[in-house]
C-alpha cells in the first residue's frame, strides 16, 4: 500500500509524520527514508501561524539512523543573510525555500544507499519520503533517488510507503505511482490517517 499524505501548507504534516514514525518504532516496525521537520521560532509577524510560530527553515532527518541536518532556509531570510545560492535547483524553480545543494546530495545519497544495502531484519517496514514536490514532479530534480525508489514499488523490506505531497500535485502523484503500487490511499494528518497506516502495518494504535 502507498499512502499519500497531503494537506494545506503548514498544517503539521511533518510533525504528524514524526509521531507516526516514533509510534511504529515502538512497535518494532522500522521506517526508511527522510523526514523534513520545520525549524520554527516564536513570532508575532505576518508569517506566524495561528499558534504564534513562524517557520524559518527545513531540516532533514534520515531514517532509520536519525541523522539530522539543515536542508533549507526560507528564501527571503537566505537573501537577507546573503546566503542564497544562485543557480541552485530551488533558485531555478523559484521555490519559497533555498535548498542546500550539499544537503540535497546527502539525502539523495541516503536513498541510494537504502537501495543497495537495507537488510531484511525483523518486521517489514515503511518507506517514508517527506516530501515530493515541484522539483521532483515538474523539474526533474530534487529528491530524484527517493522518487526512483517510490517508482519501483513495494519490496519485502518495505511493502508499504508514505509520501508527502502538496494538494496541487496529489492527482499527478497518484497517477504516477498507482501502476507499481496498485493500492494508493490519500490521507490527511489526522487520527483517521494515523489509524489507516497503523492498521495496514498491523500495529494496534
CSV table of C-alpha atoms in Angstrom, one decimal:
chain,number,residue,atom,x,y,z
A,1,UNK,CA,0.0,0.0,0.0
A,2,UNK,CA,1.2,3.5,-0.8
A,3,UNK,CA,-0.1,6.3,1.4
A,4,UNK,CA,-0.1,9.9,0.0
A,5,UNK,CA,-0.1,12.3,2.9
A,6,UNK,CA,-1.4,15.8,2.0
A,7,UNK,CA,-2.9,18.9,3.4
A,8,UNK,CA,-2.6,22.7,3.3
A,9,UNK,CA,0.7,24.4,3.9
A,10,UNK,CA,2.0,24.4,7.5
A,11,UNK,CA,-0.8,22.3,8.8
A,12,UNK,CA,1.6,20.0,10.8
A,13,UNK,CA,2.1,17.2,8.2
A,14,UNK,CA,5.8,16.7,9.2
A,15,UNK,CA,5.1,16.8,13.0
A,16,UNK,CA,2.3,14.3,12.5
A,17,UNK,CA,4.6,12.1,10.5
A,18,UNK,CA,7.4,12.2,13.1
A,19,UNK,CA,4.9,11.0,15.7
A,20,UNK,CA,3.8,8.2,13.4
A,21,UNK,CA,7.3,7.0,12.8
A,22,UNK,CA,8.0,7.1,16.5
A,23,UNK,CA,4.9,5.0,17.2
A,24,UNK,CA,5.9,2.5,14.6
A,25,UNK,CA,9.4,2.2,16.0
A,26,UNK,CA,8.0,1.5,19.5
A,27,UNK,CA,6.2,-1.5,17.9
A,28,UNK,CA,9.3,-2.7,16.2
A,29,UNK,CA,8.4,-1.5,12.7
A,30,UNK,CA,11.3,0.3,11.1
A,31,UNK,CA,11.0,3.3,8.8
A,32,UNK,CA,13.4,4.1,6.0
A,33,UNK,CA,13.8,7.4,4.2
A,34,UNK,CA,13.6,11.0,5.3
A,35,UNK,CA,11.6,13.3,7.5
A,36,UNK,CA,11.6,17.1,6.8
A,37,UNK,CA,10.5,18.8,10.1
A,38,UNK,CA,10.5,22.6,10.1
A,39,UNK,CA,12.6,25.0,12.1
A,40,UNK,CA,10.3,27.3,14.0
A,41,UNK,CA,10.6,30.4,16.2
A,42,UNK,CA,8.0,32.4,18.2
A,43,UNK,CA,6.8,35.3,16.1
A,44,UNK,CA,4.1,38.0,16.0
A,45,UNK,CA,4.9,38.8,12.4
A,46,UNK,CA,2.8,38.3,9.2
A,47,UNK,CA,4.4,34.9,8.6
A,48,UNK,CA,3.4,33.5,12.0
A,49,UNK,CA,0.9,30.6,12.3
A,50,UNK,CA,-2.2,30.6,14.5
A,51,UNK,CA,-0.1,29.4,17.4
A,52,UNK,CA,2.3,32.3,17.1
A,53,UNK,CA,5.2,30.5,15.5
A,54,UNK,CA,7.0,31.3,12.2
A,55,UNK,CA,8.7,28.7,10.0
A,56,UNK,CA,12.3,29.7,9.3
A,57,UNK,CA,13.7,26.6,7.7
A,58,UNK,CA,13.6,22.9,6.9
A,59,UNK,CA,15.6,20.1,8.4
A,60,UNK,CA,16.3,16.6,7.1
A,61,UNK,CA,16.2,13.5,9.4
A,62,UNK,CA,17.5,10.4,7.8
A,63,UNK,CA,15.7,7.1,8.7
A,64,UNK,CA,16.4,4.8,10.3
A,65,UNK,CA,19.6,6.2,11.9
A,66,UNK,CA,18.2,9.6,12.8
A,67,UNK,CA,21.0,11.8,11.5
A,68,UNK,CA,19.7,15.4,11.4
A,69,UNK,CA,20.9,18.5,9.5
A,70,UNK,CA,19.7,21.7,7.8
A,71,UNK,CA,18.1,21.1,4.4
A,72,UNK,CA,16.8,24.6,3.5
A,73,UNK,CA,16.1,28.1,4.6
A,74,UNK,CA,13.2,30.4,3.8
A,75,UNK,CA,14.2,32.3,0.7
A,76,UNK,CA,13.6,35.8,2.0
A,77,UNK,CA,15.8,35.0,5.0
A,78,UNK,CA,18.5,33.5,2.9
A,79,UNK,CA,18.6,36.5,0.7
A,80,UNK,CA,18.6,38.8,3.7
A,81,UNK,CA,21.6,37.0,5.1
A,82,UNK,CA,23.3,36.9,1.7
A,83,UNK,CA,23.4,33.1,1.7
A,84,UNK,CA,21.1,32.4,-1.3
A,85,UNK,CA,22.7,30.0,-3.7
A,86,UNK,CA,22.3,31.4,-7.3
A,87,UNK,CA,21.6,28.9,-10.0
A,88,UNK,CA,20.7,26.2,-7.5
A,89,UNK,CA,17.8,23.8,-8.3
A,90,UNK,CA,15.5,25.6,-5.9
A,91,UNK,CA,16.5,29.0,-7.3
A,92,UNK,CA,15.7,27.9,-10.9
A,93,UNK,CA,12.4,26.5,-9.8
A,94,UNK,CA,11.6,29.8,-7.9
A,95,UNK,CA,10.8,27.9,-4.7
A,96,UNK,CA,10.0,29.7,-1.5
A,97,UNK,CA,12.9,27.8,0.1
A,98,UNK,CA,16.6,28.0,-0.6
A,99,UNK,CA,17.6,24.3,-0.5
A,100,UNK,CA,21.2,23.5,0.1
A,101,UNK,CA,22.7,21.6,-2.8
A,102,UNK,CA,25.0,19.8,-0.3
A,103,UNK,CA,22.1,18.7,1.8
A,104,UNK,CA,20.1,17.6,-1.3
A,105,UNK,CA,23.0,15.5,-2.4
A,106,UNK,CA,23.3,14.0,1.1
A,107,UNK,CA,19.6,13.0,1.1
A,108,UNK,CA,19.8,11.5,-2.4
A,109,UNK,CA,22.9,9.6,-1.3
A,110,UNK,CA,21.0,8.2,1.6
A,111,UNK,CA,18.2,6.9,-0.6
A,112,UNK,CA,20.7,5.4,-2.9
A,113,UNK,CA,22.3,3.6,0.0
A,114,UNK,CA,18.9,2.2,1.0
A,115,UNK,CA,18.5,0.7,-2.4
A,116,UNK,CA,21.8,-1.1,-2.1
A,117,UNK,CA,22.2,-2.4,1.4
A,118,UNK,CA,19.0,-2.4,3.5
A,119,UNK,CA,18.8,-5.7,5.3
A,120,UNK,CA,15.6,-7.5,6.0
A,121,UNK,CA,15.9,-7.6,9.8
A,122,UNK,CA,12.7,-8.2,11.8
A,123,UNK,CA,9.4,-6.8,10.7
A,124,UNK,CA,8.8,-5.3,7.3
A,125,UNK,CA,8.9,-1.5,7.4
A,126,UNK,CA,7.7,1.7,5.8
A,127,UNK,CA,9.4,3.8,3.2
A,128,UNK,CA,9.0,7.5,4.1
A,129,UNK,CA,9.5,10.4,1.7
A,130,UNK,CA,8.8,13.9,3.2
A,131,UNK,CA,8.3,15.4,0.7
A,132,UNK,CA,7.9,15.2,-3.1
A,133,UNK,CA,7.0,18.4,-4.9
A,134,UNK,CA,7.6,20.7,-7.8
A,135,UNK,CA,11.3,19.9,-8.1
A,136,UNK,CA,10.6,16.1,-8.4
A,137,UNK,CA,7.4,16.1,-10.4
A,138,UNK,CA,7.9,19.1,-12.7
A,139,UNK,CA,11.6,19.9,-12.9
A,140,UNK,CA,13.3,16.5,-13.0
A,141,UNK,CA,15.4,17.3,-9.9
A,142,UNK,CA,15.2,17.4,-6.1
A,143,UNK,CA,14.9,14.0,-4.4
A,144,UNK,CA,15.5,12.0,-7.5
A,145,UNK,CA,16.7,8.9,-5.7
A,146,UNK,CA,13.7,8.9,-3.5
A,147,UNK,CA,11.4,9.3,-6.5
A,148,UNK,CA,13.1,6.3,-8.1
A,149,UNK,CA,12.5,4.1,-5.1
A,150,UNK,CA,8.9,5.0,-4.9
A,151,UNK,CA,8.5,4.5,-8.7
A,152,UNK,CA,9.9,0.9,-8.2
A,153,UNK,CA,7.0,-0.1,-6.0
A,154,UNK,CA,6.9,-2.3,-2.9
A,155,UNK,CA,9.7,-4.7,-1.8
A,156,UNK,CA,10.0,-7.2,1.0
A,157,UNK,CA,11.9,-4.6,3.2
A,158,UNK,CA,9.1,-2.0,2.8
A,159,UNK,CA,5.9,-3.4,1.4
A,160,UNK,CA,4.3,-0.1,2.3
A,161,UNK,CA,5.3,3.5,1.7
A,162,UNK,CA,4.2,7.0,2.7
A,163,UNK,CA,5.0,10.1,0.6
A,164,UNK,CA,4.1,13.7,1.5
A,165,UNK,CA,2.7,15.7,-1.5
A,166,UNK,CA,1.2,19.1,-1.8
A,167,UNK,CA,-2.6,19.1,-2.6
A,168,UNK,CA,-1.9,20.6,-6.1
A,169,UNK,CA,0.2,17.6,-7.0
A,170,UNK,CA,-1.7,14.7,-5.4
A,171,UNK,CA,-3.6,13.7,-8.6
A,172,UNK,CA,-0.3,13.6,-10.6
A,173,UNK,CA,1.4,11.6,-7.8
A,174,UNK,CA,-1.5,9.0,-7.7
A,175,UNK,CA,-1.5,8.6,-11.4
A,176,UNK,CA,2.3,8.1,-11.5
A,177,UNK,CA,2.6,5.6,-8.6
A,178,UNK,CA,-0.6,3.5,-9.0
A,179,UNK,CA,0.8,1.2,-11.7
A,180,UNK,CA,3.5,-0.1,-9.5
A,181,UNK,CA,1.8,0.1,-6.1
A,182,UNK,CA,-1.7,-0.9,-7.1
A,183,UNK,CA,-3.4,0.4,-3.9
A,184,UNK,CA,-2.9,4.1,-3.3
A,185,UNK,CA,-4.7,5.9,-0.4
A,186,UNK,CA,-4.7,9.6,0.1
A,187,UNK,CA,-4.7,10.6,3.8
A,188,UNK,CA,-4.7,13.7,6.0
A,189,UNK,CA,-2.5,14.4,9.1
A,190,UNK,CA,-5.3,13.3,11.5
A,191,UNK,CA,-6.4,10.4,13.6
A,192,UNK,CA,-8.1,8.6,10.8
A,193,UNK,CA,-5.0,8.9,8.6
A,194,UNK,CA,-2.9,7.5,11.5
A,195,UNK,CA,-5.3,4.6,12.0
A,196,UNK,CA,-5.2,3.8,8.3
A,197,UNK,CA,-1.4,3.5,8.3
A,198,UNK,CA,-1.1,1.6,11.6
A,199,UNK,CA,-3.8,-0.8,10.6
A,200,UNK,CA,-2.1,-1.6,7.2
A,201,UNK,CA,1.1,-2.3,9.0
A,202,UNK,CA,-0.6,-4.5,11.6
A,203,UNK,CA,0.0,-2.1,14.5
A,204,UNK,CA,-2.7,-1.6,17.1
A,205,UNK,CA,-2.6,2.1,18.0
